[in-house]
Amino acid sequence: MAILSLIVAVTKLLLIFPPFSSASDVITHDQPLPDGRTLVSKDGIFELGFFSPGGSTHRYVGIWYKSIPQKTVVWVANREKPVKDNSDRVGPETRLNRRLTAWRNWDDPSPGDFTCGVALGPIPELVMWKGSEEFQRSGPWNGVSIGGKTTPLFQLQFVVNEDEVVYTSNLQDKSVITRVVLNQTVYFRQRYIWDEQTKSWILYSSIPKDNCDSYNPCGPNGNCIASESPRCQCLTGFKPKSPQKYDALDWTQGCVRSEPWRCRVREKDGFRKFNGLKMPDTRTSWVNASMRLSECKAKCWENCSCKAYANLYITAGGSGCILWFDDLIDLRVATVPSQDLFIRMAYSDTVLEDAEKHKKKVVVGTTVTFSLVLMMLLAFFSVHGRIESKEVHFLNQMIFP
Ligand SMILES: *[C@@H]1O[C@H](CO)[C@@H](O)[C@H](O)[C@H]1NC(C)=O
Ligand SMILES: *[C@@H]1O[C@H](CO)[C@@H](O)[C@H](O)[C@H]1NC(C)=O
Ligand SMILES: *[C@@H]1O[C@H](CO)[C@@H](O)[C@H](O)[C@H]1NC(C)=O
């Protein structure tokens, strides 16, 4: 019974993957899959069957690469409900797991406390969590990449609209065999690539990258410079909130403006341009996808709580607008080319004249609230570009039947 209901659940899933759906590679009520037999996808890339991880005797249903000798499970159906004996009931797999979740350990695929997914703010970001604590943040989607990171391996895409956020990474070269692992042993998100010559998995990339990559390492308005000691320094125009604590390498209180600032007073209020910083946390930001940078500046200037602005997208020479209203959180020197960030402080620039020019054009907007539904599949497991995009569609169907 237990196995049957599991098989039914798996069958439902398989119907959504065309490579599995020919007569010879499906399971049905009449033709269940007994432990010991496997299904192979039509293109010969994936194999599905029962397995026991590491030293465990529990049985799980999983998918692994058929084509490589080292059996590497990339997806598990019944992570929380292994089959122990015939009396065990495996329920159909009804809730969606919308995050990548690490295995507890390499003998036990049940969910650990290390997860990765899309953070639902005004701009999508990829975030890793350790329990409920934010652990690492990618930086916002800038129209081309997340946080400026690009890789020749993938074409990345975020689709953001009022109903959903869909993140896809499409493998450019379909002959590449690759997977992402949330590795709870070391708390890294690791991408591996299969190397045919050495017949082994080679580590391709690993996040966090350095000790500035953890979430908010230097407190509000503090900048993290991995190559320097101490690595936390206040941004130009800011000073430690508590100099004693900052000197003692306790950076949690961060930094405050060093010069007296007065809202919309010439010489006492302006925007200083910073380049090469990771964009601060955007969860409480306001965005407008069509504003120009000059309009964005004027919009920030009008509101005394606005702390900084930047273009939303790097495409078309920079477009759209992000405004930050709280302290600037989780700053670091970017590891990749970064866009300009304009931070408000006692600084003289041409802001008044600019603001006057654009005053008439500025429309007072209401906060854009996206009712975002998280749709993320990078897959723990994941995998072959082809299956990734299918899986996103699959989730899509589940949420929007
Ligand atoms: C987890 O990371 C460690 C250190 O990089 C590595 O030795 C280990 O093989 C990784 N585990 C998996 C399952 O990839
Ligand atoms: C300034 O922006 C904040 C955050 O969006 C908003 O709550 C506040 O009403 C704005 N103030 C004015 C005067 O527009
Ligand atoms: C975004 O900016 C454009 C151009 O300034 C404006 O027409 C539009 O109303 C703005 N949208 C919102 C929601 O503020």
Short mmCIF file of C-alpha atoms and ligand atoms in Angstrom, two decimals:
data_model
loop_
_atom_site.label_atom_id
_atom_site.label_comp_id
_atom_site.label_asym_id
_atom_site.label_seq_id
_atom_site.Cartn_x
_atom_site.Cartn_y
_atom_site.Cartn_z
CA MET A 1 0.00 0.00 0.00
CA ALA A 2 2.69 2.37 1.06
CA ILE A 3 4.75 1.78 -1.99
CA LEU A 4 1.72 1.98 -4.21
CA SER A 5 0.72 5.41 -3.02
CA LEU A 6 4.24 6.60 -3.41
CA ILE A 7 4.37 5.21 -6.89
CA VAL A 8 1.13 7.00 -7.72
CA ALA A 9 2.65 10.23 -6.53
CA VAL A 10 5.79 9.64 -8.53
CA THR A 11 3.77 8.72 -11.56
CA LYS A 12 1.92 12.00 -11.39
CA LEU A 13 5.21 13.75 -11.31
CA LEU A 14 6.62 11.78 -14.17
CA LEU A 15 3.72 12.59 -16.43
CA ILE A 16 4.90 16.15 -16.37
CA PHE A 17 8.38 15.26 -17.63
CA PRO A 18 8.08 14.38 -21.30
CA PRO A 19 11.38 12.43 -21.38
CA PHE A 20 9.80 9.86 -19.08
CA SER A 21 6.41 9.68 -20.63
CA SER A 22 6.75 7.12 -23.38
CA ALA A 23 5.17 3.72 -22.89
CA SER A 24 8.44 2.03 -21.98
CA ASP A 25 9.52 4.39 -19.28
CA VAL A 26 6.45 5.07 -17.15
CA ILE A 27 4.96 3.46 -14.10
CA THR A 28 1.23 2.99 -13.73
CA HIS A 29 -1.21 1.39 -11.29
CA ASP A 30 -1.00 -1.77 -13.35
CA GLN A 31 2.75 -1.69 -13.75
CA PRO A 32 4.23 -0.49 -10.44
CA LEU A 33 7.93 -0.22 -9.91
CA PRO A 34 9.24 -2.82 -7.48
CA ASP A 35 12.34 -2.17 -5.39
CA GLY A 36 15.25 -3.40 -7.45
CA ARG A 37 13.91 -2.26 -10.82
CA THR A 38 14.51 1.19 -12.28
CA LEU A 39 13.12 3.50 -14.92
CA VAL A 40 15.40 5.21 -17.40
CA SER A 41 14.50 8.46 -19.13
CA LYS A 42 14.15 8.28 -22.89
CA ASP A 43 17.33 10.24 -23.53
CA GLY A 44 19.22 7.90 -21.23
CA ILE A 45 20.36 10.70 -18.91
CA PHE A 46 18.39 9.98 -15.74
CA GLU A 47 17.44 6.85 -13.85
CA LEU A 48 14.76 6.52 -11.18
CA GLY A 49 14.54 3.85 -8.52
CA PHE A 50 14.93 2.90 -4.89
CA PHE A 51 18.20 3.50 -3.09
CA SER A 52 19.70 3.73 0.40
CA PRO A 53 22.00 6.70 1.07
CA GLY A 54 25.38 6.21 2.73
CA GLY A 55 25.20 3.72 5.58
CA SER A 56 21.42 3.96 5.97
CA THR A 57 19.15 0.97 5.50
CA HIS A 58 16.12 3.14 4.78
CA ARG A 59 14.79 3.00 1.25
CA TYR A 60 14.15 6.16 -0.75
CA VAL A 61 12.93 6.79 -4.28
CA GLY A 62 15.37 9.00 -6.13
CA ILE A 63 16.66 10.14 -9.50
CA TRP A 64 20.32 9.97 -10.40
CA TYR A 65 22.47 10.41 -13.49
CA LYS A 66 22.39 7.18 -15.45
CA SER A 67 25.38 8.13 -17.56
CA ILE A 68 28.01 8.43 -14.85
CA PRO A 69 29.47 5.54 -12.89
CA GLN A 70 29.41 7.31 -9.52
CA LYS A 71 25.80 7.10 -8.42
CA THR A 72 24.86 10.66 -7.45
CA VAL A 73 21.30 11.17 -6.33
CA VAL A 74 19.99 14.51 -7.51
CA TRP A 75 16.38 14.31 -6.33
CA VAL A 76 14.57 12.38 -3.62
CA ALA A 77 10.81 11.79 -3.56
CA ASN A 78 10.28 10.75 0.05
CA ARG A 79 12.95 12.62 1.99
CA GLU A 80 10.96 12.76 5.20
CA LYS A 81 9.25 9.40 4.83
CA PRO A 82 11.66 6.64 4.02
CA VAL A 83 10.28 3.18 3.45
CA LYS A 84 11.24 0.99 6.39
CA ASP A 85 8.84 -1.92 6.04
CA ASN A 86 5.49 -2.76 4.51
CA SER A 87 3.48 -1.14 7.28
CA ASP A 88 5.03 2.23 6.63
CA ARG A 89 2.73 4.64 4.91
CA VAL A 90 4.14 6.99 2.36
CA GLY A 91 1.70 9.80 1.72
CA PRO A 92 1.53 11.54 -1.70
CA GLU A 93 4.27 14.13 -1.86
CA THR A 94 0.94 17.61 -1.48
CA ARG A 95 2.96 20.51 -0.18
CA LEU A 96 5.49 22.27 -2.31
CA ASN A 97 8.97 22.66 -1.07
CA ARG A 98 9.79 26.06 -2.38
CA ARG A 99 13.35 26.13 -1.19
CA LEU A 100 16.38 24.03 -1.71
CA THR A 101 16.97 22.26 1.57
CA ALA A 102 20.17 20.53 2.58
CA TRP A 103 20.20 16.89 3.57
CA ARG A 104 20.56 16.49 7.32
CA ASN A 105 23.69 14.50 6.66
CA TRP A 106 24.95 12.32 3.85
CA ASP A 107 23.28 9.20 5.27
CA ASP A 108 19.95 10.93 5.78
CA PRO A 109 18.14 13.01 3.14
CA SER A 110 15.57 14.36 5.57
CA PRO A 111 15.60 18.18 5.62
CA GLY A 112 18.42 19.94 7.45
CA ASP A 113 18.39 23.55 8.64
CA PHE A 114 20.34 25.01 5.71
CA THR A 115 18.08 26.31 2.95
CA CYS A 116 18.19 28.49 -0.13
CA GLY A 117 15.44 30.26 -2.02
CA VAL A 118 14.13 33.49 -3.43
CA ALA A 119 13.48 36.20 -0.85
CA LEU A 120 10.18 37.92 -1.46
CA GLY A 121 10.84 41.62 -1.40
CA PRO A 122 10.26 44.31 -3.99
CA ILE A 123 13.19 42.87 -5.98
CA PRO A 124 13.99 39.18 -6.09
CA GLU A 125 17.20 38.01 -4.46
CA LEU A 126 18.58 34.56 -3.81
CA VAL A 127 19.04 34.06 -0.10
CA MET A 128 20.51 31.26 2.01
CA TRP A 129 19.20 30.73 5.52
CA LYS A 130 20.68 28.86 8.49
CA GLY A 131 17.52 27.98 10.39
CA SER A 132 15.48 31.18 10.32
CA GLU A 133 18.54 33.45 10.19
CA GLU A 134 19.58 35.00 6.91
CA PHE A 135 22.99 33.61 6.10
CA GLN A 136 23.93 35.00 2.71
CA ARG A 137 22.25 37.27 0.18
CA SER A 138 23.01 37.34 -3.53
CA GLY A 139 22.20 40.97 -4.19
CA PRO A 140 19.21 42.06 -6.27
CA TRP A 141 18.35 40.91 -9.76
CA ASN A 142 19.72 43.66 -12.03
CA GLY A 143 18.12 42.57 -15.27
CA VAL A 144 21.03 40.36 -16.28
CA SER A 145 22.21 38.53 -13.20
CA ILE A 146 21.70 38.27 -9.48
CA GLY A 147 24.12 40.47 -7.60
CA GLY A 148 26.16 40.92 -10.77
CA LYS A 149 27.37 37.33 -10.81
CA THR A 150 27.35 35.79 -14.23
CA THR A 151 28.60 32.45 -15.42
CA PRO A 152 29.23 31.24 -18.94
CA LEU A 153 27.58 27.97 -17.93
CA PHE A 154 24.10 29.39 -17.57
CA GLN A 155 21.67 31.86 -18.91
CA LEU A 156 19.93 33.24 -15.85
CA GLN A 157 16.45 34.62 -15.87
CA PHE A 158 14.08 36.09 -13.34
CA VAL A 159 10.49 36.59 -14.35
CA VAL A 160 8.79 38.97 -11.94
CA ASN A 161 5.16 39.90 -12.18
CA GLU A 162 2.23 40.37 -9.85
CA ASP A 163 1.54 36.65 -9.53
CA GLU A 164 4.87 34.95 -9.39
CA VAL A 165 8.61 35.05 -9.34
CA VAL A 166 10.25 32.44 -11.51
CA TYR A 167 13.97 31.92 -11.42
CA THR A 168 15.54 29.73 -14.06
CA SER A 169 19.11 28.91 -14.88
CA ASN A 170 19.34 27.37 -18.30
CA LEU A 171 22.37 25.30 -19.04
CA GLN A 172 23.97 26.60 -22.23
CA ASP A 173 25.86 23.46 -23.14
CA LYS A 174 23.56 20.47 -22.74
CA SER A 175 26.48 18.05 -22.63
CA VAL A 176 27.64 19.50 -19.30
CA ILE A 177 26.60 17.47 -16.28
CA THR A 178 26.31 19.65 -13.21
CA ARG A 179 24.56 19.88 -9.87
CA VAL A 180 24.17 22.26 -6.97
CA VAL A 181 24.60 21.00 -3.42
CA LEU A 182 23.60 22.78 -0.25
CA ASN A 183 26.30 21.29 1.89
CA GLN A 184 25.31 21.44 5.53
CA THR A 185 28.59 19.90 6.64
CA VAL A 186 30.42 23.09 5.72
CA TYR A 187 27.51 25.53 5.14
CA PHE A 188 28.33 26.23 1.51
CA ARG A 189 26.27 26.21 -1.66
CA GLN A 190 28.51 24.32 -4.04
CA ARG A 191 28.26 23.72 -7.75
CA TYR A 192 29.95 20.64 -9.09
CA ILE A 193 30.66 19.63 -12.67
CA TRP A 194 31.19 16.07 -13.75
CA ASP A 195 34.62 15.51 -15.23
CA GLU A 196 34.58 12.70 -17.75
CA GLN A 197 38.37 12.29 -17.77
CA THR A 198 38.86 11.78 -14.05
CA LYS A 199 35.36 10.33 -13.64
CA SER A 200 34.70 12.53 -10.65
CA TRP A 201 32.80 15.63 -9.56
CA ILE A 202 34.91 18.81 -9.68
CA LEU A 203 34.01 21.77 -7.45
CA TYR A 204 33.15 24.66 -9.81
CA SER A 205 32.00 27.38 -7.40
CA SER A 206 31.28 27.84 -3.74
CA ILE A 207 29.25 30.45 -1.85
CA PRO A 208 29.90 32.22 0.56
CA LYS A 209 33.03 33.36 -1.23
CA ASP A 210 34.93 34.99 1.64
CA ASN A 211 34.40 36.35 5.14
CA CYS A 212 32.61 39.45 3.81
CA ASP A 213 29.95 37.25 2.23
CA SER A 214 28.00 36.39 5.36
CA TYR A 215 24.89 38.52 5.92
CA ASN A 216 25.50 42.09 7.11
CA PRO A 217 29.08 41.58 8.36
CA CYS A 218 29.77 45.22 9.21
CA GLY A 219 26.47 46.57 10.52
CA PRO A 220 24.44 49.48 9.08
CA ASN A 221 26.40 51.74 6.67
CA GLY A 222 29.55 49.70 7.25
CA ASN A 223 31.52 48.37 4.31
CA CYS A 224 33.28 45.02 4.28
CA ILE A 225 36.62 44.78 2.46
CA ALA A 226 37.81 41.18 2.49
CA SER A 227 41.42 42.01 1.65
CA GLU A 228 41.88 44.51 4.48
CA SER A 229 42.38 44.26 8.19
CA PRO A 230 40.18 45.11 9.97
CA ARG A 231 37.79 44.21 7.20
CA CYS A 232 34.96 46.49 8.36
CA GLN A 233 35.21 50.20 7.60
CA CYS A 234 32.61 52.95 7.62
CA LEU A 235 31.64 54.27 4.21
CA THR A 236 33.13 57.63 3.24
CA GLY A 237 31.04 60.27 5.01
CA PHE A 238 30.19 57.95 7.93
CA LYS A 239 31.81 57.23 11.32
CA PRO A 240 31.40 54.38 13.80
CA LYS A 241 28.27 54.70 15.92
CA SER A 242 30.26 53.39 18.86
CA PRO A 243 33.98 54.03 18.23
CA GLN A 244 34.97 51.86 21.21
CA LYS A 245 33.02 48.88 19.96
CA TYR A 246 34.16 49.38 16.38
CA ASP A 247 37.79 49.46 17.53
CA ALA A 248 37.17 46.27 19.47
CA LEU A 249 35.99 44.66 16.21
CA ASP A 250 32.35 44.59 17.32
CA TRP A 251 30.76 45.99 14.17
CA THR A 252 27.12 45.23 14.92
CA GLN A 253 26.12 48.86 15.59
CA GLY A 254 27.60 49.99 12.32
CA CYS A 255 28.08 53.59 11.27
CA VAL A 256 26.28 56.94 11.26
CA ARG A 257 26.75 60.10 9.16
CA SER A 258 29.92 61.92 10.20
CA GLU A 259 28.85 65.45 9.12
CA PRO A 260 25.72 67.27 10.29
CA TRP A 261 23.05 66.53 7.70
CA ARG A 262 19.99 68.69 7.08
CA CYS A 263 17.25 67.52 4.81
CA ARG A 264 17.00 69.48 1.55
CA VAL A 265 19.40 72.19 2.65
CA ARG A 266 22.02 73.19 0.09
CA GLU A 267 25.54 71.98 1.00
CA LYS A 268 24.11 69.97 3.89
CA ASP A 269 22.26 67.46 1.77
CA GLY A 270 23.38 65.73 -1.38
CA PHE A 271 24.18 62.38 -2.92
CA ARG A 272 27.70 60.98 -3.08
CA LYS A 273 28.33 58.41 -5.78
CA PHE A 274 29.81 55.05 -4.79
CA ASN A 275 30.91 52.45 -7.26
CA GLY A 276 31.97 48.88 -6.65
CA LEU A 277 29.65 48.13 -3.74
CA LYS A 278 27.23 45.25 -3.47
CA MET A 279 23.74 46.76 -3.53
CA PRO A 280 22.38 46.98 0.05
CA ASP A 281 19.52 44.79 1.24
CA THR A 282 16.42 45.76 -0.73
CA ARG A 283 13.69 44.16 1.36
CA THR A 284 12.19 47.50 2.42
CA SER A 285 13.06 49.34 -0.75
CA TRP A 286 10.69 51.07 -3.12
CA VAL A 287 11.09 50.34 -6.81
CA ASN A 288 9.86 51.66 -10.12
CA ALA A 289 10.93 49.82 -13.24
CA SER A 290 10.46 52.68 -15.70
CA MET A 291 11.94 55.75 -13.97
CA ARG A 292 15.12 57.34 -15.23
CA LEU A 293 18.03 57.96 -12.87
CA SER A 294 17.36 61.71 -12.70
CA GLU A 295 13.72 61.06 -11.77
CA CYS A 296 14.90 58.54 -9.21
CA LYS A 297 17.19 61.10 -7.61
CA ALA A 298 14.41 63.67 -7.46
CA LYS A 299 12.07 61.15 -5.90
CA CYS A 300 14.63 60.32 -3.20
CA TRP A 301 15.41 63.99 -2.54
CA GLU A 302 11.73 64.77 -1.93
CA ASN A 303 11.44 62.35 0.96
CA CYS A 304 13.63 63.07 3.97
CA SER A 305 13.63 59.41 4.99
CA CYS A 306 15.16 58.33 1.70
CA LYS A 307 18.78 57.27 2.26
CA ALA A 308 20.04 56.22 -1.16
CA TYR A 309 19.05 55.51 -4.73
CA ALA A 310 20.29 53.52 -7.70
CA ASN A 311 19.17 52.18 -11.04
CA LEU A 312 17.13 49.02 -10.80
CA TYR A 313 18.49 47.44 -13.98
CA ILE A 314 21.84 47.69 -15.68
CA THR A 315 20.30 47.08 -19.09
CA ALA A 316 19.87 49.91 -21.61
CA GLY A 317 22.62 51.92 -19.94
CA GLY A 318 20.78 51.78 -16.62
CA SER A 319 17.04 51.98 -16.05
CA GLY A 320 14.45 51.92 -13.32
CA CYS A 321 14.77 53.12 -9.74
CA ILE A 322 15.45 51.64 -6.30
CA LEU A 323 15.10 53.79 -3.19
CA TRP A 324 16.36 52.80 0.25
CA PHE A 325 14.58 54.20 3.31
CA ASP A 326 16.34 52.40 6.13
CA ASP A 327 19.99 52.16 7.04
CA LEU A 328 22.06 50.52 4.33
CA ILE A 329 22.43 46.91 5.35
CA ASP A 330 24.77 44.15 4.17
CA LEU A 331 27.28 46.26 2.27
CA ARG A 332 30.55 44.92 0.97
CA VAL A 333 32.98 45.56 -1.82
CA ALA A 334 31.45 43.78 -4.77
CA THR A 335 33.26 40.75 -6.14
CA VAL A 336 31.97 41.53 -9.62
CA PRO A 337 31.43 44.77 -11.58
CA SER A 338 28.79 46.73 -9.81
CA GLN A 339 26.47 49.61 -10.58
CA ASP A 340 26.56 53.08 -9.02
CA LEU A 341 24.93 53.65 -5.65
CA PHE A 342 24.11 57.23 -4.62
CA ILE A 343 24.12 57.71 -0.85
CA ARG A 344 22.61 60.72 0.86
CA MET A 345 24.81 62.77 3.19
CA ALA A 346 26.08 66.30 3.85
CA TYR A 347 27.64 66.73 0.45
CA SER A 348 27.34 69.32 -2.23
CA ASP A 349 26.16 68.27 -5.61
CA THR A 350 23.70 69.71 -8.08
CA VAL A 351 20.76 68.04 -6.45
CA LEU A 352 18.68 71.16 -5.90
CA GLU A 353 18.76 72.27 -9.49
CA ASP A 354 18.14 68.72 -10.65
CA ALA A 355 15.21 68.39 -8.32
CA GLU A 356 13.65 71.61 -9.54
CA LYS A 357 13.95 70.46 -13.12
CA HIS A 358 12.18 67.24 -12.44
CA LYS A 359 9.71 68.40 -9.87
CA LYS A 360 6.83 68.56 -12.28
CA LYS A 361 7.55 65.16 -13.68
CA VAL A 362 7.68 63.37 -10.39
CA VAL A 363 4.58 61.43 -9.68
CA VAL A 364 3.96 60.53 -6.11
CA GLY A 365 3.69 56.81 -6.23
CA THR A 366 2.35 54.36 -3.81
CA THR A 367 4.49 51.57 -2.65
CA VAL A 368 4.43 48.85 -5.17
CA THR A 369 3.27 45.74 -3.51
CA PHE A 370 3.93 42.65 -5.42
CA SER A 371 1.94 39.70 -4.34
CA LEU A 372 4.79 37.47 -5.09
CA VAL A 373 4.59 33.79 -5.15
CA LEU A 374 7.92 32.18 -4.76
CA MET A 375 8.80 29.86 -7.53
CA MET A 376 12.27 28.74 -7.38
CA LEU A 377 13.89 25.73 -8.66
CA LEU A 378 17.51 25.37 -8.88
CA ALA A 379 17.20 21.96 -7.45
CA PHE A 380 19.38 20.43 -4.88
CA PHE A 381 19.64 17.88 -7.20
CA SER A 382 19.59 20.12 -10.04
CA VAL A 383 20.73 19.51 -12.82
CA HIS A 384 20.33 19.53 -16.47
CA GLY A 385 19.00 22.76 -17.91
CA ARG A 386 16.25 20.91 -19.61
CA ILE A 387 14.86 19.39 -16.48
CA GLU A 388 15.23 22.63 -14.58
CA SER A 389 12.95 24.51 -16.85
CA LYS A 390 10.48 21.67 -16.88
CA GLU A 391 10.45 21.67 -13.12
CA VAL A 392 9.61 25.30 -12.98
CA HIS A 393 6.67 24.65 -15.27
CA PHE A 394 5.72 21.78 -13.07
CA LEU A 395 5.60 23.99 -10.00
CA ASN A 396 3.73 26.52 -12.00
CA GLN A 397 1.02 24.03 -12.72
CA MET A 398 0.81 23.01 -9.12
CA ILE A 399 0.34 26.55 -7.91
CA PHE A 400 -1.78 27.75 -10.76
CA PRO A 401 -3.73 24.69 -11.81
C1 LIG B 1 30.71 19.06 1.38
O1 LIG B 1 31.84 19.91 1.35
C2 LIG B 1 33.06 19.28 1.73
C3 LIG B 1 34.14 20.34 1.73
O2 LIG B 1 34.20 21.02 0.50
C4 LIG B 1 33.35 18.15 0.77
O3 LIG B 1 34.52 17.46 1.19
C5 LIG B 1 32.18 17.19 0.73
O4 LIG B 1 32.42 16.20 -0.24
C6 LIG B 1 30.91 17.94 0.38
N1 LIG B 1 29.79 17.01 0.38
C7 LIG B 1 29.10 16.74 -0.72
C8 LIG B 1 28.04 15.71 -0.59
O5 LIG B 1 29.30 17.29 -1.80
C1 LIG B 2 8.68 58.80 2.59
O1 LIG B 2 8.80 57.42 2.27
C2 LIG B 2 8.32 56.55 3.27
C3 LIG B 2 8.65 55.14 2.85
O2 LIG B 2 8.15 54.85 1.58
C4 LIG B 2 6.82 56.78 3.43
O3 LIG B 2 6.33 55.92 4.44
C5 LIG B 2 6.57 58.21 3.78
O4 LIG B 2 5.18 58.45 3.81
C6 LIG B 2 7.21 59.13 2.75
N1 LIG B 2 7.10 60.51 3.17
C7 LIG B 2 6.63 61.44 2.37
C8 LIG B 2 6.57 62.82 2.95
O5 LIG B 2 6.28 61.22 1.22
C1 LIG B 3 6.94 54.78 -12.29
O1 LIG B 3 7.56 55.84 -12.97
C2 LIG B 3 6.89 56.24 -14.15
C3 LIG B 3 7.77 57.26 -14.83
O2 LIG B 3 8.12 58.29 -13.95
C4 LIG B 3 5.50 56.76 -13.78
O3 LIG B 3 4.80 57.12 -14.95
C5 LIG B 3 4.75 55.67 -13.03
O4 LIG B 3 3.51 56.15 -12.58
C6 LIG B 3 5.55 55.19 -11.85
N1 LIG B 3 4.86 54.09 -11.21
C7 LIG B 3 4.62 54.08 -9.91
C8 LIG B 3 3.92 52.86 -9.40
O5 LIG B 3 4.98 54.96 -9.17
#
